Short mmCIF file of C-alpha atoms in Angstrom, two decimals:
data_model
loop_
_atom_site.label_atom_id
_atom_site.label_comp_id
_atom_site.label_asym_id
_atom_site.label_seq_id
_atom_site.Cartn_x
_atom_site.Cartn_y
_atom_site.Cartn_z
CA MET A 1 68.98 138.53 121.30
CA SER A 2 68.04 141.34 123.70
CA PHE A 3 64.21 141.64 124.61
CA ALA A 4 64.18 145.12 122.67
CA LEU A 5 65.75 143.43 119.71
CA LYS A 6 63.19 140.62 119.91
CA SER A 7 60.23 142.88 120.11
CA VAL A 8 61.50 144.93 117.22
CA ALA A 9 62.07 141.67 115.05
CA ILE A 10 58.67 140.22 116.19
CA ALA A 11 56.86 143.67 115.27
CA ALA A 12 58.55 143.61 111.84
CA LEU A 13 57.46 140.17 111.24
CA SER A 14 53.89 140.86 112.16
CA LEU A 15 54.04 144.00 109.86
CA THR A 16 55.16 141.77 107.02
CA LEU A 17 52.49 139.09 107.72
CA LEU A 18 49.82 141.91 107.95
CA SER A 19 50.94 143.34 104.57
CA ALA A 20 51.01 139.87 103.04
CA HIS A 21 47.21 139.56 103.93
CA ALA A 22 46.22 143.16 104.00
CA GLN A 23 43.45 142.35 101.29
CA LYS A 24 42.17 139.33 103.31
CA GLY A 25 38.30 139.76 104.09
CA GLU A 26 38.14 143.01 101.82
CA THR A 27 35.32 143.17 99.47
CA VAL A 28 36.24 143.81 95.95
CA LYS A 29 33.13 145.33 93.98
CA ILE A 30 32.84 144.94 90.27
CA ALA A 31 30.55 146.70 88.01
CA LEU A 32 28.84 144.88 85.19
CA ILE A 33 27.88 147.20 82.52
CA ASP A 34 25.86 145.28 79.99
CA PRO A 35 22.40 144.98 78.53
CA GLN A 36 19.67 143.64 80.69
CA THR A 37 16.53 144.78 78.59
CA GLY A 38 15.88 144.87 74.74
CA LEU A 39 16.75 142.20 72.02
CA MET A 40 20.12 141.43 73.60
CA GLY A 41 18.63 141.37 77.26
CA PRO A 42 18.27 137.50 77.79
CA VAL A 43 22.14 137.20 76.93
CA GLY A 44 23.05 140.15 79.36
CA MET A 45 20.83 138.48 82.08
CA ASN A 46 22.51 135.14 81.63
CA GLN A 47 25.78 136.58 82.15
CA LEU A 48 24.67 138.67 85.06
CA ARG A 49 23.70 135.50 86.74
CA SER A 50 26.98 134.07 85.69
CA TRP A 51 28.86 136.87 87.27
CA GLN A 52 26.77 136.46 90.35
CA TYR A 53 27.15 132.88 90.57
CA PHE A 54 31.10 132.89 90.29
CA ALA A 55 31.29 135.95 92.50
CA GLU A 56 29.87 133.76 95.22
CA LYS A 57 31.96 130.72 94.14
CA PHE A 58 35.40 132.57 94.05
CA SER A 59 34.46 134.47 97.24
CA ALA A 60 34.53 131.21 99.01
CA SER A 61 37.96 130.19 97.71
CA ASN A 62 40.42 132.54 96.05
CA PRO A 63 44.28 132.76 97.03
CA ALA A 64 43.97 136.53 98.05
CA GLY A 65 40.99 135.73 100.51
CA VAL A 66 38.82 138.60 99.19
CA LYS A 67 35.05 138.72 98.59
CA PHE A 68 33.72 139.69 95.36
CA GLU A 69 30.50 141.73 95.02
CA MET A 70 28.80 142.51 91.63
CA VAL A 71 26.96 145.64 90.96
CA ALA A 72 24.90 145.51 87.76
CA PHE A 73 24.04 148.37 85.40
CA ASP A 74 21.69 147.95 82.31
CA ASN A 75 23.45 149.93 79.42
CA LYS A 76 20.87 148.70 76.82
CA LEU A 77 23.68 148.14 74.46
CA SER A 78 24.34 151.77 74.26
CA PRO A 79 27.78 153.44 74.53
CA ALA A 80 26.24 156.60 75.91
CA GLU A 81 24.22 154.67 78.71
CA SER A 82 27.52 152.58 79.36
CA LEU A 83 29.59 156.02 80.02
CA ASN A 84 26.63 157.13 82.54
CA ALA A 85 26.80 153.77 84.24
CA PHE A 86 30.67 154.13 84.49
CA LYS A 87 30.28 157.49 86.25
CA ALA A 88 27.58 155.87 88.46
CA ALA A 89 30.00 153.00 89.41
CA LEU A 90 32.80 155.45 90.13
CA ASP A 91 30.16 157.41 92.59
CA GLN A 92 29.92 154.02 94.42
CA GLY A 93 33.71 153.70 94.84
CA VAL A 94 33.91 150.82 92.28
CA ARG A 95 37.52 150.31 90.95
CA TYR A 96 36.82 147.25 88.68
CA ILE A 97 34.47 147.27 85.84
CA THR A 98 33.49 144.52 83.45
CA GLN A 99 31.64 144.47 80.15
CA GLY A 100 31.26 142.00 77.21
CA ASN A 101 28.38 142.54 75.01
CA GLY A 102 29.33 144.94 72.01
CA SER A 103 32.75 146.12 71.02
CA SER A 104 31.32 149.44 70.29
CA VAL A 105 30.47 149.63 74.13
CA ALA A 106 33.93 148.39 75.02
CA GLY A 107 35.63 150.85 72.81
CA ALA A 108 33.86 153.86 74.70
CA LEU A 109 34.71 152.20 78.14
CA ILE A 110 38.23 151.81 77.25
CA ASP A 111 38.66 155.48 76.27
CA ALA A 112 36.71 156.60 79.55
CA VAL A 113 38.64 154.24 81.70
CA ASN A 114 42.21 155.84 80.07
CA LYS A 115 40.99 159.44 80.67
CA HIS A 116 39.72 158.76 84.33
CA ASN A 117 42.91 157.07 85.26
CA GLU A 118 45.05 159.80 83.82
CA ARG A 119 43.07 162.42 85.66
CA ASN A 120 42.74 160.66 88.93
CA PRO A 121 45.92 159.22 90.24
CA GLY A 122 45.06 157.04 93.40
CA LYS A 123 41.78 156.29 92.11
CA GLU A 124 42.56 154.09 89.08
CA VAL A 125 39.96 151.56 87.60
CA ILE A 126 40.68 148.12 85.81
CA PHE A 127 38.48 147.09 82.94
CA LEU A 128 38.14 143.33 82.75
CA ASN A 129 36.79 142.67 79.17
CA TYR A 130 35.09 139.05 79.19
CA ALA A 131 33.43 139.03 75.69
CA ALA A 132 34.14 142.12 73.45
CA VAL A 133 36.52 140.66 70.81
CA ASP A 134 37.49 143.38 68.44
CA PRO A 135 41.28 142.63 67.91
CA ASP A 136 42.05 146.45 67.94
CA PHE A 137 41.64 146.45 71.70
CA THR A 138 44.91 144.57 71.89
CA ASN A 139 46.51 146.14 68.96
CA SER A 140 46.27 149.53 67.86
CA LYS A 141 43.79 150.76 70.88
CA CYS A 142 45.65 148.65 73.61
CA SER A 143 45.42 150.05 76.96
CA TYR A 144 47.34 149.24 80.20
CA TRP A 145 44.12 149.22 82.08
CA HIS A 146 42.26 146.61 79.78
CA PHE A 147 42.57 142.99 80.22
CA ARG A 148 40.73 140.49 77.79
CA PHE A 149 39.73 137.20 78.93
CA ASP A 150 37.89 135.94 75.62
CA ALA A 151 39.90 135.14 72.77
CA ASP A 152 39.67 137.93 70.13
CA THR A 153 37.94 137.80 66.68
CA SER A 154 41.41 136.99 64.77
CA MET A 155 42.38 134.35 67.23
CA LYS A 156 38.97 132.28 66.74
CA MET A 157 39.29 132.58 62.93
CA GLU A 158 42.77 131.49 63.01
CA ALA A 159 41.34 128.24 64.63
CA MET A 160 38.31 127.97 62.67
CA THR A 161 40.15 128.32 59.26
CA THR A 162 42.88 125.87 60.65
CA PHE A 163 40.10 123.44 60.70
CA MET A 164 38.27 124.33 57.55
CA LYS A 165 41.49 124.12 55.28
CA ASP A 166 40.99 120.38 55.65
CA GLN A 167 37.18 120.29 54.99
CA LYS A 168 37.19 119.43 51.18
CA ASP A 169 33.48 120.00 51.25
CA VAL A 170 33.92 123.73 51.94
CA LYS A 171 34.01 125.35 48.36
CA SER A 172 32.10 128.57 48.40
CA VAL A 173 31.49 130.73 51.51
CA TYR A 174 28.99 133.51 52.45
CA LEU A 175 30.02 136.02 54.98
CA LEU A 176 26.98 137.47 57.04
CA ASN A 177 27.95 139.61 59.94
CA GLN A 178 26.60 142.37 62.01
CA ASN A 179 27.58 145.90 60.94
CA TYR A 180 30.16 146.94 63.72
CA SER A 181 33.63 146.53 64.57
CA HIS A 182 33.47 142.73 65.68
CA GLY A 183 31.30 141.73 62.40
CA GLN A 184 33.40 143.72 60.26
CA GLN A 185 36.50 142.15 61.54
CA VAL A 186 35.05 138.48 61.32
CA ALA A 187 34.63 139.29 57.50
CA LYS A 188 38.04 140.75 57.04
CA PHE A 189 39.95 137.90 58.91
CA ALA A 190 37.82 135.28 57.16
CA LYS A 191 38.96 136.61 53.85
CA GLU A 192 42.47 136.86 54.98
CA ASN A 193 42.82 133.49 56.54
CA LEU A 194 40.95 131.62 53.58
CA ALA A 195 43.33 133.33 50.92
CA ARG A 196 46.17 132.20 52.82
CA LYS A 197 45.07 128.72 53.79
CA ARG A 198 42.59 127.70 51.04
CA PRO A 199 43.02 129.93 47.92
CA ASP A 200 40.54 127.55 45.98
CA VAL A 201 37.69 128.69 48.19
CA LYS A 202 35.44 131.51 46.87
CA VAL A 203 33.71 134.07 48.81
CA VAL A 204 30.35 134.13 46.94
CA GLY A 205 28.68 136.94 49.00
CA GLU A 206 29.13 139.26 51.80
CA ASP A 207 26.62 141.23 54.07
CA LEU A 208 26.63 143.42 56.99
CA HIS A 209 23.29 144.18 58.92
CA PRO A 210 22.31 146.33 61.80
CA LEU A 211 23.07 145.05 65.23
CA ALA A 212 20.28 143.81 67.17
CA GLN A 213 17.64 145.28 64.87
CA VAL A 214 16.58 142.72 62.34
CA ARG A 215 13.67 140.54 63.39
CA ASP A 216 13.26 138.59 60.01
CA PHE A 217 16.55 136.97 58.40
CA ALA A 218 14.44 135.39 55.49
CA PRO A 219 15.63 137.88 52.79
CA TYR A 220 19.33 137.24 53.97
CA ILE A 221 18.89 133.40 53.64
CA ALA A 222 17.24 133.87 50.24
CA LYS A 223 20.48 135.62 49.08
CA ILE A 224 22.76 132.93 50.53
CA LYS A 225 20.75 130.30 48.79
CA ALA A 226 20.86 132.26 45.42
CA SER A 227 24.50 132.74 45.67
CA GLY A 228 25.12 128.88 45.83
CA ALA A 229 27.17 128.96 49.09
CA ASP A 230 27.78 125.71 50.76
CA THR A 231 29.05 127.13 54.00
CA VAL A 232 28.21 130.49 55.89
CA ILE A 233 30.90 132.22 58.28
CA THR A 234 29.23 134.67 60.80
CA GLY A 235 30.22 136.20 64.11
CA ASN A 236 26.50 136.87 65.03
CA TRP A 237 25.44 136.35 68.54
CA GLY A 238 22.27 136.69 70.50
CA SER A 239 19.07 137.31 68.74
CA ASP A 240 20.93 138.05 65.30
CA LEU A 241 22.22 134.47 65.39
CA ALA A 242 19.12 132.69 66.93
CA LEU A 243 16.88 134.39 64.27
CA LEU A 244 19.32 133.82 61.20
CA ILE A 245 19.51 130.13 62.09
CA LYS A 246 15.45 130.03 62.64
CA ALA A 247 15.27 131.62 58.99
CA ALA A 248 17.62 129.08 57.64
CA ASN A 249 15.79 126.10 59.15
CA GLU A 250 12.31 127.60 57.80
CA GLY A 251 14.05 128.55 54.49
CA GLY A 252 15.50 125.19 53.93
CA TYR A 253 18.94 126.24 53.70
CA THR A 254 21.24 123.14 54.12
CA GLY A 255 24.63 124.43 53.91
CA LYS A 256 27.26 124.62 57.00
CA PHE A 257 27.47 127.37 59.57
CA TYR A 258 30.69 128.30 61.15
CA THR A 259 30.02 130.54 64.16
CA TYR A 260 31.48 131.93 67.27
CA TYR A 261 28.17 132.01 69.43
CA THR A 262 25.91 128.84 68.78
CA GLY A 263 25.89 128.24 72.56
CA VAL A 264 24.62 131.41 73.60
CA THR A 265 20.84 132.09 74.91
CA GLY A 266 18.20 131.48 72.24
CA THR A 267 20.37 129.99 69.60
CA PRO A 268 20.23 126.20 70.62
CA THR A 269 16.30 126.40 70.81
CA ALA A 270 16.31 127.91 67.24
CA LEU A 271 18.48 125.31 65.83
CA GLY A 272 16.54 122.63 67.40
CA THR A 273 17.56 119.36 65.35
CA GLY A 274 17.46 121.49 62.13
CA GLY A 275 21.46 121.98 61.98
CA GLU A 276 22.62 118.64 63.17
CA GLY A 277 26.19 118.05 61.81
CA ARG A 278 26.27 121.37 59.89
CA VAL A 279 26.60 124.03 62.60
CA PHE A 280 30.09 124.59 64.21
CA GLN A 281 31.31 126.72 66.78
CA VAL A 282 34.79 127.92 67.85
CA ALA A 283 35.06 128.93 71.45
CA TYR A 284 37.27 128.65 74.47
CA GLN A 285 35.27 126.14 76.14
CA HIS A 286 32.22 123.90 75.25
CA TYR A 287 29.40 122.08 77.40
CA ASN A 288 31.05 118.85 77.62
CA MET A 289 34.42 119.44 78.98
CA GLY A 290 33.96 117.87 82.41
CA GLY A 291 35.89 118.96 85.25
CA ASP A 292 35.32 122.13 86.78
CA MET A 293 33.28 123.38 83.95
CA GLY A 294 31.07 120.23 84.03
CA LYS A 295 30.30 120.68 87.69
CA TRP A 296 29.69 124.39 87.39
CA GLY A 297 27.40 123.92 84.37
CA ASP A 298 25.31 121.36 86.14
CA ASP A 299 25.06 123.38 89.32
CA PHE A 300 24.17 126.65 87.34
CA LYS A 301 21.59 124.62 85.42
CA ALA A 302 19.94 123.29 88.68
CA LYS A 303 20.08 126.73 90.43
CA TYR A 304 18.82 129.01 87.61
CA LYS A 305 17.13 126.83 84.90
CA ASP A 306 19.49 128.14 82.55
CA ASP A 307 22.87 127.25 80.69
CA MET A 308 26.23 128.70 81.66
CA TYR A 309 28.20 129.33 78.55
CA THR A 310 30.67 132.25 79.33
CA GLY A 311 33.82 130.80 80.76
CA ALA A 312 35.59 133.73 80.55
CA ILE A 313 33.82 134.76 83.72
CA PRO A 314 35.55 132.27 86.01
CA THR A 315 38.80 132.82 84.14
CA ALA A 316 38.65 136.55 85.22
CA PHE A 317 37.99 135.55 88.73
CA ASN A 318 40.76 133.04 88.63
CA VAL A 319 43.11 135.60 87.17
CA LEU A 320 41.99 138.36 89.37
CA GLY A 321 42.43 136.39 92.56
CA ALA A 322 45.93 135.16 91.74
CA ALA A 323 46.86 138.62 90.89
CA MET A 324 45.68 140.18 93.99
CA ALA A 325 47.43 137.42 96.06
CA LYS A 326 50.60 138.19 94.19
CA ALA A 327 50.32 141.85 94.54
CA LYS A 328 49.26 141.36 98.34
CA SER A 329 46.73 144.20 97.63
CA THR A 330 43.45 144.97 95.80
CA ASP A 331 44.89 148.31 94.59
CA PRO A 332 44.31 148.49 90.91
CA VAL A 333 47.74 149.95 90.12
CA LYS A 334 49.39 147.00 92.09
CA VAL A 335 46.90 144.38 90.72
CA ALA A 336 47.41 145.43 87.01
CA ALA A 337 51.10 145.10 87.43
CA ALA A 338 50.75 141.70 89.03
CA MET A 339 48.18 140.48 86.19
CA GLU A 340 50.80 141.28 83.32
CA GLY A 341 52.34 137.98 82.14
CA ILE A 342 50.59 136.06 84.95
CA LYS A 343 50.04 132.19 84.35
CA VAL A 344 47.17 130.16 86.19
CA LYS A 345 45.85 126.81 85.99
CA ASN A 346 42.34 127.18 84.28
CA PHE A 347 39.52 124.99 83.47
CA ASN A 348 40.72 124.95 79.91
CA GLY A 349 44.36 124.35 80.63
CA GLU A 350 47.19 126.90 81.45
CA VAL A 351 46.41 130.38 80.49
CA GLU A 352 48.75 133.35 80.33
CA MET A 353 47.71 137.07 80.39
CA ARG A 354 50.18 138.28 77.61
CA LYS A 355 52.26 141.12 79.11
CA LEU A 356 52.72 142.65 75.56
CA ASP A 357 49.02 143.60 74.88
CA HIS A 358 46.99 141.98 77.95
CA GLN A 359 45.35 139.52 75.75
CA LEU A 360 44.71 136.17 77.36
CA GLN A 361 46.39 133.21 75.75
CA GLN A 362 44.31 130.03 75.92
CA ALA A 363 43.21 126.84 74.04
CA LEU A 364 40.16 127.02 71.72
CA PHE A 365 37.83 124.29 70.92
CA LEU A 366 35.91 123.47 67.65
CA THR A 367 32.44 121.77 68.40
CA VAL A 368 29.46 120.40 66.13
CA TRP A 369 25.74 120.37 66.89
CA GLN A 370 24.65 117.02 67.41
CA LYS A 371 22.41 114.81 69.42
CA ALA A 372 23.20 114.56 73.00
CA ASP A 373 24.43 111.03 73.93
CA GLN A 374 26.10 109.14 76.63
CA LYS A 375 29.58 110.57 75.60
CA TYR A 376 28.32 114.11 75.34
CA PRO A 377 25.34 114.33 77.41
CA TYR A 378 24.95 117.87 78.26
CA SER A 379 21.71 119.43 76.43
CA PRO A 380 21.55 123.23 76.25
CA GLU A 381 18.10 124.83 76.57
CA ASN A 382 16.75 121.18 77.03
CA THR A 383 17.02 120.57 73.25
CA GLY A 384 18.19 117.03 73.19
CA MET A 385 21.13 118.28 71.26
CA THR A 386 24.59 119.30 72.30
CA LEU A 387 27.85 120.87 71.09
CA ALA A 388 30.27 118.10 70.86
CA PRO A 389 34.13 118.50 70.65
CA VAL A 390 35.67 118.00 67.22
CA LYS A 391 39.03 119.47 67.51
CA GLU A 392 41.15 121.12 70.22
CA PHE A 393 43.73 124.04 69.24
CA PRO A 394 46.47 124.61 71.82
CA ALA A 395 47.10 128.27 72.79
CA PHE A 396 50.26 128.45 70.43
CA VAL A 397 47.90 127.58 67.29
CA SER A 398 45.14 130.23 68.08
CA SER A 399 47.60 132.87 69.14
CA THR A 400 48.00 135.88 66.96
CA PRO A 401 50.85 138.54 66.93
CA THR A 402 50.17 142.01 68.20
CA SER A 403 51.18 145.53 66.93
CA CYS A 404 50.34 147.01 70.72
CA GLN A 405 52.77 149.73 71.73
CA MET A 406 51.49 149.93 75.43
CA LYS A 407 51.83 153.09 77.27
CA ARG A 408 52.54 152.02 80.81
CA PRO A 409 52.24 154.34 83.98
CA GLY A 410 55.11 155.94 85.71
#
């Protein structure tokens, strides 16, 4: 080969290698838009620390070689404040946003991201949804720019009722939920699933209450007791679950609770030993998984004197790093295309970002509140109690169909 040809070949190879690692060393800013004050502030602050913790962990090790940096905005659980935060993030050149507390907020942000991306080609933004679980976001309101790392309300209810169908002591159910899309969907899917799997079970009462406003749940507990319900199904989270559980303990309600968010800030303390063997949670992780989750949980607790319970955060970093490596870019247009259909090995097994609707497909776990012991030693909020695994549901069991008709760019 002549010297000239050899030089061209070397230059082409160098260019290829350079483009393969064009993103290496880049800093990727992610804006977290969630409550850091108010009744849900403790939950938001825990999750902010989780995002910061995993940004550091995954900056040290991700296949794209990028650095992650968090930019936090307190949205006070308000859709209007969230839109202001989104504009402020754009002004700082942020191209990735994340949010999880409140599907009402997520809905407003999905609309805002869609409009922004349509009007500003070349400045597209991706929305990493780590905890807003309204099924509509991956069905009728699905968006190419939205990716969900939590399991949605219908998926968790599918797993929960698959377990409940074999529990002969469940005969009469009370539905108590927050009055916004997620709470409404919990009630809807509970009724549909029970009718299909356990038509003998009676729904003896149903209530929706304002989100993050009720300070005393004693009147609700009185209604539940009067209904004769042996089981309560609730999608409540944060103060709305902690205060509900507290009222149940104080009011002497001895029925079972099937929940989505028992492990979240404040609820373990409210439970104490009062709900032993009677409070169940369905989630994509639990405190006693061991492996990476065990190491992270212990490390997080030592560092922050707090519990790490939002596993969708390391999942988001895991998937994002893999997609950026696959795309050889941090450009949201290329990364979105790479994230579609991607499969990665995760702390809860292999997960897949379903291309049809951008809903992560993953295993779910049902756990029960019991005393911590040698086998299941992790104790949230130092209660001496834990959430011990009862049943694991592979991704295909909890998966639910989608009606998404996604509009893709180009």
